[in-house]
XYZ file of N, CA and C in Angstrom:
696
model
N 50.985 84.333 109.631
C 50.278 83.463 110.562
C 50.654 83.780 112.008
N 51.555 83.421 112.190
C 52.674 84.242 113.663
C 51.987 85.058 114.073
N 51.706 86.388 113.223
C 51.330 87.943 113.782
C 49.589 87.850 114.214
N 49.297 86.583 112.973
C 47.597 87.017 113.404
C 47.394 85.883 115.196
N 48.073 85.045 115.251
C 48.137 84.346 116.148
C 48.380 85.471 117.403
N 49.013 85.980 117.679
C 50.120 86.746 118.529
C 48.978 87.875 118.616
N 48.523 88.172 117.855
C 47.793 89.502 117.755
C 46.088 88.800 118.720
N 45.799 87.908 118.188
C 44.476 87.114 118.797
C 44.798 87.062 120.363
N 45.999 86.155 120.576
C 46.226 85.598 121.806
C 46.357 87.154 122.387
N 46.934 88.311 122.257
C 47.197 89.844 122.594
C 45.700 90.422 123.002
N 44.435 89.791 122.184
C 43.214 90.256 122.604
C 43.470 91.661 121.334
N 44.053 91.394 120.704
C 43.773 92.686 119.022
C 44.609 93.995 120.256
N 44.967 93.779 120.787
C 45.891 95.237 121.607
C 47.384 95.093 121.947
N 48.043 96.325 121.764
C 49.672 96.374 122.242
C 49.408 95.772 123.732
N 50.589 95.032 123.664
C 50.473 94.455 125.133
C 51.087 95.290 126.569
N 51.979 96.946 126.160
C 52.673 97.440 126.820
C 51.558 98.751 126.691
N 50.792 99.355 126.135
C 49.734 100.338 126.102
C 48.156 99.917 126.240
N 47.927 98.659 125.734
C 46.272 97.997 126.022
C 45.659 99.012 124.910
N 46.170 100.027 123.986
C 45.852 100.551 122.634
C 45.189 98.953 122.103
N 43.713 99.361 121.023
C 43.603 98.293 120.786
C 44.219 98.392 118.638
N 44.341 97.252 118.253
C 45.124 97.838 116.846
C 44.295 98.170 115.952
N 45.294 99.089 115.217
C 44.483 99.700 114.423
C 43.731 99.017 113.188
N 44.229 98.376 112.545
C 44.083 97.522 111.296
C 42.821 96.588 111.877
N 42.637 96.404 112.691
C 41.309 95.573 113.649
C 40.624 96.324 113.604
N 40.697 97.985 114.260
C 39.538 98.428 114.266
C 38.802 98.762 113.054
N 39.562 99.323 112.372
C 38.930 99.781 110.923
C 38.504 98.544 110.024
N 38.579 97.038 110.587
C 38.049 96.125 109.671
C 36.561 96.135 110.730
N 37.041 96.006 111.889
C 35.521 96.039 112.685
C 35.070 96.791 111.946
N 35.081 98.291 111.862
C 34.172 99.598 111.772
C 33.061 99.071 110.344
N 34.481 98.370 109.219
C 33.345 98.342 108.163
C 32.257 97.495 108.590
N 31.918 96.096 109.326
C 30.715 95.887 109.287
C 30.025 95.800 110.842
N 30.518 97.088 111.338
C 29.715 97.831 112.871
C 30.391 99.140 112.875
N 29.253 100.260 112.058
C 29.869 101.437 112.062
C 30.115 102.279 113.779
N 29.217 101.438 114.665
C 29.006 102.223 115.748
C 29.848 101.402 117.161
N 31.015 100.581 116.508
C 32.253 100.259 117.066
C 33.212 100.991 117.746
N 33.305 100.612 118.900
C 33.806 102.232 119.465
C 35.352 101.277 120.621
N 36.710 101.868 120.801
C 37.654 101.525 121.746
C 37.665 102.568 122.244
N 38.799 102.747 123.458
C 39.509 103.766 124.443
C 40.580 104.767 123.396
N 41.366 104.063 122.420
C 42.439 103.926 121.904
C 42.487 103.205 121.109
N 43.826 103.423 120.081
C 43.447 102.508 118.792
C 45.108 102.732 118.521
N 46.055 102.292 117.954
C 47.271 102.114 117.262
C 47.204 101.294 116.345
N 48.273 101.509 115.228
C 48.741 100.172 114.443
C 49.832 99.461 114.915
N 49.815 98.472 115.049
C 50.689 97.092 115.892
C 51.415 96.783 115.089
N 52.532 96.121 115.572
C 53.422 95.206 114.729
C 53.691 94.144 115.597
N 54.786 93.013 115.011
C 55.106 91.705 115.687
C 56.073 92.056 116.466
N 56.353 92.253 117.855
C 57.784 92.411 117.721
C 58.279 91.328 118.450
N 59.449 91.059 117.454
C 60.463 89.424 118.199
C 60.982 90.001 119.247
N 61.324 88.896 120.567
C 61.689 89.157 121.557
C 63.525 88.987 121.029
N 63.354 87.491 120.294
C 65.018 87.437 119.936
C 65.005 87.435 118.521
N 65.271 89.017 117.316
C 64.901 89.184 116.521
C 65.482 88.188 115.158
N 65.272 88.112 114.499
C 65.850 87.704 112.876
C 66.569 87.064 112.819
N 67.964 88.519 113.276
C 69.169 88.253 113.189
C 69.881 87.408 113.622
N 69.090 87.224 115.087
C 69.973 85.520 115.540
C 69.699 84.505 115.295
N 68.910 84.238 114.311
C 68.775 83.111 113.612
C 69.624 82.843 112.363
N 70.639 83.793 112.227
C 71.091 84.074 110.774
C 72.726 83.249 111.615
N 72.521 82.381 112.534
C 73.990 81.846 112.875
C 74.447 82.770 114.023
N 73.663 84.183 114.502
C 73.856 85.066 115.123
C 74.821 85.424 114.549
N 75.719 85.909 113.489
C 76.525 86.760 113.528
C 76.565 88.228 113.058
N 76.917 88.820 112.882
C 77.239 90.702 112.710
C 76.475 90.903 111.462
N 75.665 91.303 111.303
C 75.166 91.755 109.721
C 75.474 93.261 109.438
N 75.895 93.372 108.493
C 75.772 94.937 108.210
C 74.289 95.533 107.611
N 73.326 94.698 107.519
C 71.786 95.142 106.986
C 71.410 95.576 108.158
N 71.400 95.108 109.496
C 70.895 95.461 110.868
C 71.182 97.269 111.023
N 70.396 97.724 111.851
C 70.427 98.757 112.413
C 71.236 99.139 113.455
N 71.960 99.847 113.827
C 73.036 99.610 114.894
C 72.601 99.063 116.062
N 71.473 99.397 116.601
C 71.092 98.787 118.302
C 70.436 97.643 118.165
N 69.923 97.139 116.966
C 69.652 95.861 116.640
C 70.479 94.752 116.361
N 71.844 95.716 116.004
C 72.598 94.539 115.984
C 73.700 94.288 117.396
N 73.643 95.333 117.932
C 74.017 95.534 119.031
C 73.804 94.286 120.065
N 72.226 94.577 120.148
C 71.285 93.208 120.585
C 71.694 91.974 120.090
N 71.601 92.188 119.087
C 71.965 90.617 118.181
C 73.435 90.235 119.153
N 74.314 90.700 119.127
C 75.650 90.656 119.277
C 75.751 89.968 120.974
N 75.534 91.029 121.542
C 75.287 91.287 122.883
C 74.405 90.028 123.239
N 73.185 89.726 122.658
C 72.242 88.264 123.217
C 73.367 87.358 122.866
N 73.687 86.908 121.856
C 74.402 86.078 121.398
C 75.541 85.671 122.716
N 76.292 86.704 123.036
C 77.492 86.524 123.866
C 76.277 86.001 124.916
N 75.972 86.535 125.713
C 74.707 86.008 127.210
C 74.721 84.602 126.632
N 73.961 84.564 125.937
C 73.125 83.121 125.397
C 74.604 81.753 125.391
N 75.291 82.291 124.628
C 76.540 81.346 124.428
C 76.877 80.794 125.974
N 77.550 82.200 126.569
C 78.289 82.191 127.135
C 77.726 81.372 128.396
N 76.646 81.185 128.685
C 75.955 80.893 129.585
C 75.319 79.542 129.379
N 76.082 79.058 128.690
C 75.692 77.896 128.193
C 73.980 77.293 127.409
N 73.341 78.567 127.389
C 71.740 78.506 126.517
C 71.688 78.213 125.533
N 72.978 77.763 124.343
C 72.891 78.303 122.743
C 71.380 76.918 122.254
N 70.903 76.572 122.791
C 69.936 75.666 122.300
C 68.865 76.127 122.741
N 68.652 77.555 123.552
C 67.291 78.805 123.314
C 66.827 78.488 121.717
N 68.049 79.232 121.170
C 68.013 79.562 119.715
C 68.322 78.444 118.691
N 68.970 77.152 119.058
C 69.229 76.447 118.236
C 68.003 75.583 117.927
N 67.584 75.283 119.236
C 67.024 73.980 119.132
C 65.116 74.666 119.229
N 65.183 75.636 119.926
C 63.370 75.542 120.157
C 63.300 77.464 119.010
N 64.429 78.065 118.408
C 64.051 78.649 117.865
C 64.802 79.058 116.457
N 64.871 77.239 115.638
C 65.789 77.522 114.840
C 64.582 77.941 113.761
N 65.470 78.580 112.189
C 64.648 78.506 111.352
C 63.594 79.400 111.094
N 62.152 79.010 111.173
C 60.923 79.118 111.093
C 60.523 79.775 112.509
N 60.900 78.679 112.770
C 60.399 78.617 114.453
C 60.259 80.286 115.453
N 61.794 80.942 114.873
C 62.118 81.998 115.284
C 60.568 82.913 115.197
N 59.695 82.209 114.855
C 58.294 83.389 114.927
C 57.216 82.680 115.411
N 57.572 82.053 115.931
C 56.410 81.246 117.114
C 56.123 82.415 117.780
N 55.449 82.184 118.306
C 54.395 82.764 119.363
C 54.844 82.865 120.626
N 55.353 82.048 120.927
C 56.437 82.493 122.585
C 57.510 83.426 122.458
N 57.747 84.032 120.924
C 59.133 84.835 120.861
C 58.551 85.993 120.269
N 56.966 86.510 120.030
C 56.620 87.578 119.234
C 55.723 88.490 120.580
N 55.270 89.392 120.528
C 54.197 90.204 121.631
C 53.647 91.240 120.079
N 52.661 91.643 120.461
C 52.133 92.553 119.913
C 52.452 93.934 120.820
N 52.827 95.032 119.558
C 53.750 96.110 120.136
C 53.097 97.415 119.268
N 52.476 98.357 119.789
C 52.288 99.476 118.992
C 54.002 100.003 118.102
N 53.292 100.812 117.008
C 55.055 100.741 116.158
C 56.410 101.679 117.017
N 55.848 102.925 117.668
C 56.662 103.475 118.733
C 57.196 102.193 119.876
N 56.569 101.827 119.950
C 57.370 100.740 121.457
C 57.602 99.642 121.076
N 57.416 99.355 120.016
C 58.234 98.607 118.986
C 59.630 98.721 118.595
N 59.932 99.956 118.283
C 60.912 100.164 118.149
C 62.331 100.739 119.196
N 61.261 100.897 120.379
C 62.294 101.403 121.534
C 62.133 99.637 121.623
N 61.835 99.015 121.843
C 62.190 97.609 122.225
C 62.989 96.612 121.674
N 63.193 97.341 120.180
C 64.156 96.549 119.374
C 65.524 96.815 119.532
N 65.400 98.606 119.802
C 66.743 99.296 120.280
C 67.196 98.884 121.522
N 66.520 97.968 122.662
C 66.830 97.952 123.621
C 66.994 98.720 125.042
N 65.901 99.842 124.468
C 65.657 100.830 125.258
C 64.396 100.881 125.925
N 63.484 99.608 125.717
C 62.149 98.941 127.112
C 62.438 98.005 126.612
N 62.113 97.346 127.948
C 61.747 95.900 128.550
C 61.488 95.483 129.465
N 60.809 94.470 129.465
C 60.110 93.919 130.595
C 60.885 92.814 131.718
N 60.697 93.710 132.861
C 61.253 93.141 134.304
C 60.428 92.643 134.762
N 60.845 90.917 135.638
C 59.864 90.334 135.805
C 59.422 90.400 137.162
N 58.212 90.598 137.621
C 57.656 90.335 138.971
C 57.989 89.208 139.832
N 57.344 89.377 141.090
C 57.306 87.966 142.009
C 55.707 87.475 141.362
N 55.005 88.464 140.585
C 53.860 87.730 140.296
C 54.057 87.108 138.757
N 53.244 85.939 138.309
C 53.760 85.050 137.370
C 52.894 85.946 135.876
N 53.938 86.174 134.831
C 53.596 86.706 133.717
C 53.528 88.360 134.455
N 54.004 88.873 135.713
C 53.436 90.140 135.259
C 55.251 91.097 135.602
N 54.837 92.476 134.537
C 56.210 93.030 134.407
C 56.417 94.095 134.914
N 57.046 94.949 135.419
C 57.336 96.133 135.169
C 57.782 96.738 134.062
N 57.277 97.706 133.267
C 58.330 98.285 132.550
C 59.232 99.149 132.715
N 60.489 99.091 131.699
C 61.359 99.854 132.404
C 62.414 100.205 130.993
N 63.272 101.551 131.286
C 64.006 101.845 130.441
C 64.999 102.727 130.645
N 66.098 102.684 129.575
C 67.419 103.773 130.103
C 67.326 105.073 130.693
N 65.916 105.365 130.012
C 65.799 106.857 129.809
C 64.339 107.262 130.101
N 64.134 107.828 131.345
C 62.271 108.037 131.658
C 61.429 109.324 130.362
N 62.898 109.509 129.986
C 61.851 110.544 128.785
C 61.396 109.529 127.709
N 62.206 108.106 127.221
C 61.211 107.655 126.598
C 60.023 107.213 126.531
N 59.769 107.193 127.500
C 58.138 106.563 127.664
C 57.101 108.109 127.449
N 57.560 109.297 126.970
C 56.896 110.136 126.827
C 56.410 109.717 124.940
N 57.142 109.115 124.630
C 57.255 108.991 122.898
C 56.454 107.788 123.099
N 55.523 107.601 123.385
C 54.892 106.698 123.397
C 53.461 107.187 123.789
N 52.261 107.160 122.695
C 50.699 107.640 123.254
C 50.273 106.868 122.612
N 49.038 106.341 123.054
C 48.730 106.463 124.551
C 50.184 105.891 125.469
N 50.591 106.434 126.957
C 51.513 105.955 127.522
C 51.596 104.701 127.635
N 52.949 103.660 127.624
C 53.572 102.595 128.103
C 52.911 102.703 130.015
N 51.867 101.458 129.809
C 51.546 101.093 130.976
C 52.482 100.518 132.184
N 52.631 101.170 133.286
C 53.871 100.978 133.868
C 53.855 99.295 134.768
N 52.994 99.054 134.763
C 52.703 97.218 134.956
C 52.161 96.578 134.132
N 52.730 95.656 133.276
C 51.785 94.907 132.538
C 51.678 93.091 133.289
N 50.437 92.529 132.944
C 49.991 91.171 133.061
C 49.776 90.859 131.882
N 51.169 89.895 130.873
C 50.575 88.828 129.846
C 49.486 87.859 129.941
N 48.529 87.711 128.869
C 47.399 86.973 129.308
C 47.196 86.550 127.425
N 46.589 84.760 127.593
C 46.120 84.656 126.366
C 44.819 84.608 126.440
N 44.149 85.186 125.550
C 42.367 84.653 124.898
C 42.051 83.200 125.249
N 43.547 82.374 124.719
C 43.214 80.934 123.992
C 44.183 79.819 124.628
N 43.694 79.052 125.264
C 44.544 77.888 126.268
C 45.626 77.603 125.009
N 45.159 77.859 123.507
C 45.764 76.818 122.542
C 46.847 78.113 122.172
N 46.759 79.238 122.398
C 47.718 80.160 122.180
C 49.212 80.414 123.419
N 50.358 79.509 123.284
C 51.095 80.288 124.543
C 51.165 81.929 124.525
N 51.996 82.020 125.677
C 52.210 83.570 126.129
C 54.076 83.630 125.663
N 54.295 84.788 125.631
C 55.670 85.074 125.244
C 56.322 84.662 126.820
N 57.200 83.876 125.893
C 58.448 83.145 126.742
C 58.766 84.115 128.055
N 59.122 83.742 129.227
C 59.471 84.613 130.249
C 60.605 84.687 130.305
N 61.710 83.628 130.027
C 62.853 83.151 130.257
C 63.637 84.098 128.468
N 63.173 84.285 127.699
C 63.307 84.878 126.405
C 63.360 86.669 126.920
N 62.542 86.803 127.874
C 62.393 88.449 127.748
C 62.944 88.388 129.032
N 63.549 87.176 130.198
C 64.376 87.784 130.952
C 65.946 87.788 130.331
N 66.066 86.711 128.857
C 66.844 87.571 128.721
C 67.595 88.859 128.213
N 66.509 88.910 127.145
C 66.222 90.143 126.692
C 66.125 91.581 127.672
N 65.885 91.227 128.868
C 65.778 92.662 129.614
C 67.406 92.319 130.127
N 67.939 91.361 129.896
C 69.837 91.611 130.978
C 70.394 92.281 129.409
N 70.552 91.914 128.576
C 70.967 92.322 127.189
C 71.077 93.923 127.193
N 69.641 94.489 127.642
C 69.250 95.764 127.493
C 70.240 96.449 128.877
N 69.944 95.653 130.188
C 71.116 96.376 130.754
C 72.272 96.515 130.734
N 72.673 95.628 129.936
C 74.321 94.729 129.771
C 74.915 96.414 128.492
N 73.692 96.435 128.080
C 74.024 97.963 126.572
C 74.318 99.106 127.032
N 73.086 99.265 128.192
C 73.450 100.689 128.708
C 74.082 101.028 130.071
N 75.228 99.892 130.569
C 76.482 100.538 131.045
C 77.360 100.745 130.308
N 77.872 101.711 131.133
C 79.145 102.383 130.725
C 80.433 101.304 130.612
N 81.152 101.150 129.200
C 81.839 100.430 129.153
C 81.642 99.024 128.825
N 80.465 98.814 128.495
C 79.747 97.220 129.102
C 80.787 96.121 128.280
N 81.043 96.692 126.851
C 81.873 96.201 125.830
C 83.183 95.662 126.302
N 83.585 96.082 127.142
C 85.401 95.802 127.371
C 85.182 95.151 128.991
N 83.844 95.501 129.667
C 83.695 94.831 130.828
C 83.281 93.278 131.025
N 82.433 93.336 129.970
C 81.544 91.971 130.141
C 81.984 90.720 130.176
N 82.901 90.147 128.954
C 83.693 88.954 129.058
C 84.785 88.976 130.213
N 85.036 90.299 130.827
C 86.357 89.744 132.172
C 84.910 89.596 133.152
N 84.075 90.002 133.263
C 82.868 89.835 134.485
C 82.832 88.085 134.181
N 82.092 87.638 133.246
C 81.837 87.061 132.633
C 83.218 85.635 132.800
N 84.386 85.798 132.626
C 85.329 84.951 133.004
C 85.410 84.591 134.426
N 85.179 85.430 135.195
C 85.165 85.083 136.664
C 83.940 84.329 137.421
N 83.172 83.926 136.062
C 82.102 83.028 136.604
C 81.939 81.744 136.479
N 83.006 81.071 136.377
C 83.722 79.865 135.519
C 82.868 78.836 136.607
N 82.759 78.961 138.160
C 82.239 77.527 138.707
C 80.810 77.645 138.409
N 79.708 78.723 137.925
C 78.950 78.731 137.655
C 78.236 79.121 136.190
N 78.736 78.086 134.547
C 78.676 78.544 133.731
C 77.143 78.635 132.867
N 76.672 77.993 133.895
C 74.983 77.704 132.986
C 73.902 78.222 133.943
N 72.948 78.862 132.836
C 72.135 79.197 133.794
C 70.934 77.968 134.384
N 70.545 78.551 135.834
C 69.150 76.982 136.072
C 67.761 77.602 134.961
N 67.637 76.367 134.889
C 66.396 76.146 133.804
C 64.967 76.951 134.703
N 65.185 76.746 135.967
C 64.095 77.144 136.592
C 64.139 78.757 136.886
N 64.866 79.442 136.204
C 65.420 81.454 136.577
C 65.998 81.095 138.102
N 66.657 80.204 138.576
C 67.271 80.159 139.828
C 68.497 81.019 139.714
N 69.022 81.748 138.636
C 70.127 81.996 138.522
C 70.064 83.527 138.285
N 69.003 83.809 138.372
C 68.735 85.317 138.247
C 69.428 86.134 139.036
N 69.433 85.865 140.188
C 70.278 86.902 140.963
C 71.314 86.682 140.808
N 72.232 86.112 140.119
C 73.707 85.587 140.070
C 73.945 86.709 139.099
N 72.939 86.490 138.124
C 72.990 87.385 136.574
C 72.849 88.949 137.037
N 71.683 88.911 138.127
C 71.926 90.764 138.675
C 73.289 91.129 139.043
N 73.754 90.239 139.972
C 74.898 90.321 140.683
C 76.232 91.159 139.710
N 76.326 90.087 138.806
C 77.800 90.152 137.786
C 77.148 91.276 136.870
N 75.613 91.285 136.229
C 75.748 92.887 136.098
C 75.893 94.113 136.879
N 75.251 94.043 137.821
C 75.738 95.240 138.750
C 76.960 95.852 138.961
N 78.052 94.698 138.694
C 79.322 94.949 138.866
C 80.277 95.980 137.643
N 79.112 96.029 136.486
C 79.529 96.710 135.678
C 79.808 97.973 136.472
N 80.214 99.397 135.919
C 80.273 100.495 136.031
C 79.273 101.345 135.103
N 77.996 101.983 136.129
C 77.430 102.477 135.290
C 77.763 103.777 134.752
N 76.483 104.142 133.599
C 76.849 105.524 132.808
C 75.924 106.089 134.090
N 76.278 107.817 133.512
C 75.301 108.734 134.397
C 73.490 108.461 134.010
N 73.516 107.902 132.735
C 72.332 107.396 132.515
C 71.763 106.332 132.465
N 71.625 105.567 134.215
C 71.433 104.184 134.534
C 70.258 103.779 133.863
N 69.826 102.627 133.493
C 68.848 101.787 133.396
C 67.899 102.900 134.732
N 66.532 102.964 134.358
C 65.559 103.511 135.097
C 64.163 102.622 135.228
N 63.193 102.514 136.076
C 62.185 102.149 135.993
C 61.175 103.264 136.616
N 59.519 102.795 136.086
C 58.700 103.447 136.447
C 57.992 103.290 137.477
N 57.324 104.196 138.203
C 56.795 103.366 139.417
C 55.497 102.137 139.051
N 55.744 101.313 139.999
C 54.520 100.373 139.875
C 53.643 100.970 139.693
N 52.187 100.638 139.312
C 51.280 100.593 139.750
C 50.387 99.772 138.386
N 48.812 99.161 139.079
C 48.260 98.365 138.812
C 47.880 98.663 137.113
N 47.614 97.500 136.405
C 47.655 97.977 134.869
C 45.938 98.324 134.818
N 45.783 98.959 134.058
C 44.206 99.659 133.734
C 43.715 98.989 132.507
């Protein structure tokens, strides 16, 4: 239910390529043979805060290493920052596949997104992102290309849009992975923020959160982004 929801409100397309999905088109085709897109992929759901942290968040050995990585890594943010009722309270259970925590994702950028290797940085404009990632060669593994601005948008007043506050934190997670050291840095960063332990409800605290990451030490292979420009 989740996916066909997510997939409707998506307009039947990856929301990071505008590919429209595949499993849509080929049900169109059977009854309009002369159905025609730009592009076509097969989609999947992908959770912004996957499975695993619903499992109590702790360490699974079924996870994939950068998935659990994520798992691990959100968990500490989320705790530590006083959020744990993101996940307790609006995404316990079931819930964890609402529609504010899923995007429709072709299966390539699906999976760099689970690894934590794209995500979406948020604009001064409302719902719209940059994308961005460790590594500018990944966005080559991706065809049709990862559109380098996206604007979330629903079909359906009755459909929300994926959480903003979910994929901002999902994009600190992703930077928090790929510094150098981030593991042995983060909780002493992280201790020295004691008069300010919660984040504001309103992202007022965003730059606090750039701040104390920045302070990490990066690898030679910083977090990268692509240049703007307008989504097509």
């Amino acid at each position: 239910m989740f996916l066909l929801k997510a997939l409707k409100r998506d307009n039947y397309r990856c929301v990071v390529t505008g590919s429209y999905d595949g499993a849509t088109f080929q049900k169109r085709r059977k009854t309009d043979p002369t159905f025609k897109v730009d592009s076509t992929q097969f989609t999947q759901a992908a959770h912004i805060f996957p499975d695993s942290l619903n499992q109590n968040l702790t360490w699974s050995d079924d996870l994939p290493g950068k998935k659990a990585e994520y798992s691990a890594t959100a968990w500490a943010v989320v705790q530590r920052f006083g959020k744990v009722s993101v996940i307790t309270e609006s995404l316990n259970g079931p819930d964890i596949h609402r529609v504010e925590n899923v995007l429709t994702m072709c299966l390539s950028a699906h999976e760099l997104f689970d690894k934590l290797e794209l995500w979406f940085e948020a604009t001064n404009v409302p719902n719209t992102y940059n994308m961005c990632s460790n590594d500018e060669g990944n966005f080559e593994l991706v065809n049709p290309p990862v559109l380098r601005q996206v604007t979330l948008s629903s079909t359906s007043d009755l459909i929300p849009l994926p959480n903003s506050h979910y994929l901002r934190i999902h994009a600190a997670c992703a930077k928090v992975a790929h510094l150098s050291g981030a593991a042995e840095y983060l909780e002493t960063i992280l201790d020295e923020w004691e008069e300010r332990p919660v984040l504001a409800s309103d992202g007022g605290s965003a730059d606090m959160l750039s701040f104390l990451l920045a302070r990490i030490p990066r690898s030679n292979g910083s977090p990268t982004r692509r240049r703007t420009a307008e989504t097509t």
